[in-house]
mmCIF file of C-alpha atoms and ligand atoms in Angstrom:
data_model
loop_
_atom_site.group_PDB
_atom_site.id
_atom_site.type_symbol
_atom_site.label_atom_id
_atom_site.label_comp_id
_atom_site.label_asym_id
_atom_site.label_seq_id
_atom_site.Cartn_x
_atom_site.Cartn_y
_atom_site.Cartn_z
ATOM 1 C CA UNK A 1 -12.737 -7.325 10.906
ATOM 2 C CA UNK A 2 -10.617 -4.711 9.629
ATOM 3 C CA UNK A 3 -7.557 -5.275 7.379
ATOM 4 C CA UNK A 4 -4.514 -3.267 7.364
ATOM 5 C CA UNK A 5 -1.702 -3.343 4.695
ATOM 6 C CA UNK A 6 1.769 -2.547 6.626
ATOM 7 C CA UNK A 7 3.983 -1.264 4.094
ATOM 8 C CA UNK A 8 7.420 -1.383 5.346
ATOM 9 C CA UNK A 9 10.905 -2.253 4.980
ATOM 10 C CA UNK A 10 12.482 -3.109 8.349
ATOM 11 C CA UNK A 11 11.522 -6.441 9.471
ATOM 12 C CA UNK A 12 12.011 -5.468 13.506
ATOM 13 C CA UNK A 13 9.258 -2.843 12.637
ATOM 14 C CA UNK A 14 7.529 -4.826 10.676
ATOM 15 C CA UNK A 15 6.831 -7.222 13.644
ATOM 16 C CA UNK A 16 6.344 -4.821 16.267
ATOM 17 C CA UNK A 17 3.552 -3.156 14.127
ATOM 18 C CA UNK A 18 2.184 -6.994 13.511
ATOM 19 C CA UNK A 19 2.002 -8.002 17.378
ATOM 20 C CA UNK A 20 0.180 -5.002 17.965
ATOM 21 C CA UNK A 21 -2.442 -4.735 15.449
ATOM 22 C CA UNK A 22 -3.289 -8.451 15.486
ATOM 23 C CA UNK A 23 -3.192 -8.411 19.010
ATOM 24 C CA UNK A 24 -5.765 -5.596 18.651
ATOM 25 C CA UNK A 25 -7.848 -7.691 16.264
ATOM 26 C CA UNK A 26 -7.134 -6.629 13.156
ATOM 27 C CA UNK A 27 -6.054 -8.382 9.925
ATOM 28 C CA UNK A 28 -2.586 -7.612 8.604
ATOM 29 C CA UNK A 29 -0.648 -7.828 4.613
ATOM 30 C CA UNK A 30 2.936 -6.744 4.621
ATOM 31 C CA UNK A 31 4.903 -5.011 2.039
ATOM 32 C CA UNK A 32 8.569 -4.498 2.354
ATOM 33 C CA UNK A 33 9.053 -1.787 -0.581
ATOM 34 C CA UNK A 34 7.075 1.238 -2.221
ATOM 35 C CA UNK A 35 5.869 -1.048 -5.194
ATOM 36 C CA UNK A 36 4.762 -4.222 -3.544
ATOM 37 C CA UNK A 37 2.737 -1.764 -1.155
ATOM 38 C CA UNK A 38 1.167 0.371 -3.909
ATOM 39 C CA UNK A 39 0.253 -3.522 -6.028
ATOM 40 C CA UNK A 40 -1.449 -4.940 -2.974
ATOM 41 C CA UNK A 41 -3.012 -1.847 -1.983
ATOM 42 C CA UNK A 42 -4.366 -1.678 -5.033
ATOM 43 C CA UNK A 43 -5.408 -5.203 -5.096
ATOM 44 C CA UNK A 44 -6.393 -5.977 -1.827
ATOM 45 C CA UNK A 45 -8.279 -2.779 -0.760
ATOM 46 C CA UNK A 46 -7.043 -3.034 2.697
ATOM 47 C CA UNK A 47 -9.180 -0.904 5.277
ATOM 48 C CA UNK A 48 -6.350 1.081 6.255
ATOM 49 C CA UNK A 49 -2.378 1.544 5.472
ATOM 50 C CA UNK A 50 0.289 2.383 7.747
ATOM 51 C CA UNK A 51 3.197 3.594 5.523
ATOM 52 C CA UNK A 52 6.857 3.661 6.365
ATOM 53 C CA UNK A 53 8.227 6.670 4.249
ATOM 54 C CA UNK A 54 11.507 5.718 4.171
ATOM 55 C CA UNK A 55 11.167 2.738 1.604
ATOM 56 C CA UNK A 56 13.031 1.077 -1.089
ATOM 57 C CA UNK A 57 12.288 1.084 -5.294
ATOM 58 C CA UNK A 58 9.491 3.788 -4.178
ATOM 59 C CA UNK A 59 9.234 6.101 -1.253
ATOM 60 C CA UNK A 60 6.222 6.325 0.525
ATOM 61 C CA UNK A 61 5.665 10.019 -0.557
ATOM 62 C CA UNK A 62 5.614 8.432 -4.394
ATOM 63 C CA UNK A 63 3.278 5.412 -3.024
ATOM 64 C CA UNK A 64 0.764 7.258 -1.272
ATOM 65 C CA UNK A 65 0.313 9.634 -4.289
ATOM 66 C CA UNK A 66 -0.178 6.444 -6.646
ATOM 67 C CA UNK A 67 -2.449 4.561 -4.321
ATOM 68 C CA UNK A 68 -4.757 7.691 -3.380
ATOM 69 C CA UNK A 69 -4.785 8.376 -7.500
ATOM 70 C CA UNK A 70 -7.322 5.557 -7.538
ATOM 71 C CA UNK A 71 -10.612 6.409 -6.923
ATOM 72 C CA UNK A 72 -11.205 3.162 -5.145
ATOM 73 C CA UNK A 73 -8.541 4.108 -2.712
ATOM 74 C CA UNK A 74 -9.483 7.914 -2.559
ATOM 75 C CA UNK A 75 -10.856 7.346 1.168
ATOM 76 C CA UNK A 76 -8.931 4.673 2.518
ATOM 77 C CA UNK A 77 -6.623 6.210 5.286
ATOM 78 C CA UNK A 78 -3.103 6.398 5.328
ATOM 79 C CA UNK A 79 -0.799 6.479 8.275
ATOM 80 C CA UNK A 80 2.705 8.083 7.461
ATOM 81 C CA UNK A 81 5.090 6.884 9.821
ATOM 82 C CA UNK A 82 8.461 8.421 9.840
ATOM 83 C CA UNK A 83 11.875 8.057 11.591
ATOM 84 C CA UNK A 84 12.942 11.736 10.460
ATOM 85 C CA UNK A 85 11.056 14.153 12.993
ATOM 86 C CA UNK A 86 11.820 17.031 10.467
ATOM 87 C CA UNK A 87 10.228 20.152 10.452
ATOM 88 C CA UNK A 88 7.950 20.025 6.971
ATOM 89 C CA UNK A 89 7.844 16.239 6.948
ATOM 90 C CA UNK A 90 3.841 16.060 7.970
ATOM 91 C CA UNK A 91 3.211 18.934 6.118
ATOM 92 C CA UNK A 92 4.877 16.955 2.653
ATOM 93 C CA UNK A 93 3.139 13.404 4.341
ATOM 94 C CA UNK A 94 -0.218 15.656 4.082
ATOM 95 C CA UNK A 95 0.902 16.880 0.636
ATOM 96 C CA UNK A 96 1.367 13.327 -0.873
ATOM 97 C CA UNK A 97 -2.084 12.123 0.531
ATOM 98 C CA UNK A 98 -1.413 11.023 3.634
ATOM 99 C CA UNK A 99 -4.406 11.629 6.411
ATOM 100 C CA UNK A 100 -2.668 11.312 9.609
ATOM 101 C CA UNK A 101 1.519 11.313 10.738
ATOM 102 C CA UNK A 102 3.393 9.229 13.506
ATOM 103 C CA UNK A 103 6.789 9.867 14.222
ATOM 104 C CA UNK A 104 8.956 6.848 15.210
ATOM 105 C CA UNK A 105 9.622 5.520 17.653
ATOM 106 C CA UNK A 106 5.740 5.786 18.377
ATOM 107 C CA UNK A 107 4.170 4.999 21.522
ATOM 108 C CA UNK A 108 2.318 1.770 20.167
ATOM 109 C CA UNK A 109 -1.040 3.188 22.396
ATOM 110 C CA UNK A 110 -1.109 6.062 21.007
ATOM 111 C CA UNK A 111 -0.915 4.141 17.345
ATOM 112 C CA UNK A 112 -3.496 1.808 18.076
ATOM 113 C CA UNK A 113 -5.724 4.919 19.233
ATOM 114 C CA UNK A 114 -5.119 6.196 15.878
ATOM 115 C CA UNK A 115 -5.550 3.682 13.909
ATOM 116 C CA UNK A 116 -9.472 3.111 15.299
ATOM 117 C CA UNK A 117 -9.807 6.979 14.963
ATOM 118 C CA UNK A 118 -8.931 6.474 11.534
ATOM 119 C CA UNK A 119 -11.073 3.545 10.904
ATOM 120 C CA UNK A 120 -13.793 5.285 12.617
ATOM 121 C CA UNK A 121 -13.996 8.506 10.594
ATOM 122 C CA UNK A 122 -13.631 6.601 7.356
ATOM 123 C CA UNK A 123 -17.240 6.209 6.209
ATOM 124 C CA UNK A 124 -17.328 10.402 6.931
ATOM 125 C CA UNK A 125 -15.045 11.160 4.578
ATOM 126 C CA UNK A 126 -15.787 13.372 1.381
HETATM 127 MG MG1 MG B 201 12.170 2.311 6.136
#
């Protein structure tokens, strides 16, 4: 069973992201700022993280950095999700650590399907 840490601030999101990926199977911890999400990543190990960027105390650009500075964390995938489609915005998502982007609002199949890609690939990773 898979577990994925949801780190974000908006509680509507929060819960669509949590009906669909328990729903799916999988099991979820919540963060609703930058450092809560980098503490429990760090001491849960989740399997996966799907990271709001737009976050209080921390961004997610500044959390993804920190949790993918541990070694223990180095392959563990990160999800950016983002409400600002901007032009450079994957590219500084990439730049920060993240390994895949999602602009909101997402089509929740096309999450899911990434999420299992992600999960997937993991043990291939350098
Ligand atoms: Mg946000």
């Amino acid at each position: 069973m898979s577990r994925i840490l949801v780190i974000e601030d908006t509680e509507d999101n929060r819960r669509i992201l949590r009906d669909l990926l328990t729903h799916a199977g999988f099991t979820l911890t919540e963060a609703g700022d930058g450092e809560r999400g980098v503490a429990l990543a760090l001491s849960e190990k989740p399997d996966l993280i799907l990271m709001d960027m737009q976050l209080p105390v921390i961004d997610g650009y500044e959390a993804a950095r920190r949790i993918k500075a541990d070694p223990a964390m180095r392959r563990t995938p990160i999800i950016a999700v983002t409400s600002y489609a901007l032009s450079g915005d994957e590219a500084k998502a990439r730049a920060a650590g993240c390994d895949a982007y999602v602009a909101k609002p997402f089509s929740p199949r096309q999450l899911l399907a990434k999420v299992k890609e992600l999960l997937a690939t993991k043990a291939e990773r350098p």
